[in-house]
């Protein structure tokens, strides 16, 4: 008479162990996926700029994402990098510059 109950207990234990193993596998994968969805770099804060410098950004149509993806700031001769994941600078457009940004004054490096 004990056999059916023991069998059920084994199934219950196996289910719980299986659930724990699945959680052990899924949790790190879910954490890694969330890491992929991290917030994109934003270099749009112009609070510290003079009116003229802020206006230059507008006049040259600076954007945090280059309108022409083949001409991002990171490939421009006027770009000053602060690292791949940080806002850099520019000789022409003052304020924070996104490596993926762009403007009308893009110039190829020589
Ligand atoms: S000139 Fe324009 S494209 Fe070149 S780094 Fe400055 S903002 Fe970017």
XYZ file of N, CA, C and O and ligand atoms in Angstrom, residues 60 62 71-74 76-80 89-93 97-98 101-107, ligand 1:
108
model
N 22.827 73.409 -36.728
C 23.526 72.332 -37.445
C 22.753 71.008 -37.388
O 23.244 69.984 -37.852
N 21.991 69.032 -34.903
C 22.557 67.918 -34.128
C 21.435 67.016 -33.645
O 20.394 67.483 -33.192
N 27.295 58.172 -41.224
C 28.079 59.326 -40.787
C 27.812 59.677 -39.324
O 27.365 60.777 -39.006
N 28.108 58.749 -38.405
C 27.923 59.072 -36.989
C 29.070 59.949 -36.481
O 30.157 59.982 -37.082
N 28.834 60.665 -35.393
C 29.861 61.526 -34.801
C 31.162 60.757 -34.542
O 32.249 61.315 -34.692
N 31.044 59.495 -34.169
C 32.241 58.716 -33.834
C 33.215 58.610 -35.004
O 34.389 58.305 -34.802
N 33.544 61.223 -37.234
C 33.753 62.602 -37.692
C 35.102 63.127 -37.196
O 35.517 62.841 -36.074
N 35.763 63.910 -38.021
C 37.069 64.480 -37.665
C 36.980 65.433 -36.479
O 37.972 65.639 -35.779
N 35.797 65.988 -36.226
C 35.637 66.981 -35.155
C 35.235 66.366 -33.819
O 35.112 67.070 -32.825
N 35.031 65.040 -33.800
C 34.568 64.364 -32.587
C 35.712 64.098 -31.627
O 36.806 63.713 -32.040
N 35.465 64.303 -30.339
C 36.429 63.996 -29.276
C 35.801 62.945 -28.374
O 34.901 63.259 -27.587
N 32.770 64.952 -27.044
C 32.668 66.369 -27.348
C 32.884 66.614 -28.824
O 33.160 65.696 -29.596
N 32.776 67.863 -29.201
C 32.910 68.241 -30.603
C 33.550 69.620 -30.679
O 33.288 70.472 -29.838
N 34.376 69.814 -31.685
C 35.041 71.102 -31.876
C 34.054 72.187 -32.310
O 34.294 73.363 -32.079
N 32.965 71.786 -32.933
C 32.012 72.754 -33.497
C 30.741 72.868 -32.668
O 30.289 73.971 -32.361
N 30.169 71.719 -32.318
C 28.912 71.675 -31.583
C 29.241 71.476 -30.105
O 29.775 70.433 -29.724
N 28.075 65.086 -26.766
C 27.898 64.550 -28.125
C 27.873 63.035 -28.076
O 28.806 62.394 -27.582
N 26.813 62.484 -28.601
C 26.653 61.029 -28.647
C 27.514 60.451 -29.773
O 27.473 60.958 -30.892
N 25.544 60.053 -32.618
C 24.832 61.243 -33.080
C 25.336 61.715 -34.430
O 26.158 61.064 -35.083
N 24.831 62.866 -34.831
C 25.257 63.428 -36.106
C 24.735 64.836 -36.291
O 23.856 65.276 -35.552
N 25.326 65.538 -37.260
C 24.857 66.880 -37.616
C 25.254 67.179 -39.055
O 25.921 66.376 -39.707
N 24.870 68.361 -39.520
C 25.151 68.750 -40.923
C 26.620 69.050 -41.165
O 27.037 69.190 -42.302
N 27.396 69.173 -40.091
C 28.791 69.560 -40.246
C 29.748 68.364 -40.202
O 30.951 68.525 -40.030
N 29.218 67.163 -40.369
C 30.058 65.955 -40.326
C 31.172 66.069 -41.360
O 30.941 66.485 -42.495
N 32.365 65.746 -40.928
C 33.545 65.815 -41.790
C 34.332 64.519 -41.665
O 34.633 64.090 -40.548
S 30.655 68.159 -36.329
Fe 28.624 67.232 -36.136
S 28.946 65.121 -36.851
Fe 30.951 65.943 -36.347
S 31.302 65.356 -34.199
Fe 30.423 67.414 -34.222
S 28.234 67.039 -33.948
Fe 29.105 65.111 -34.613
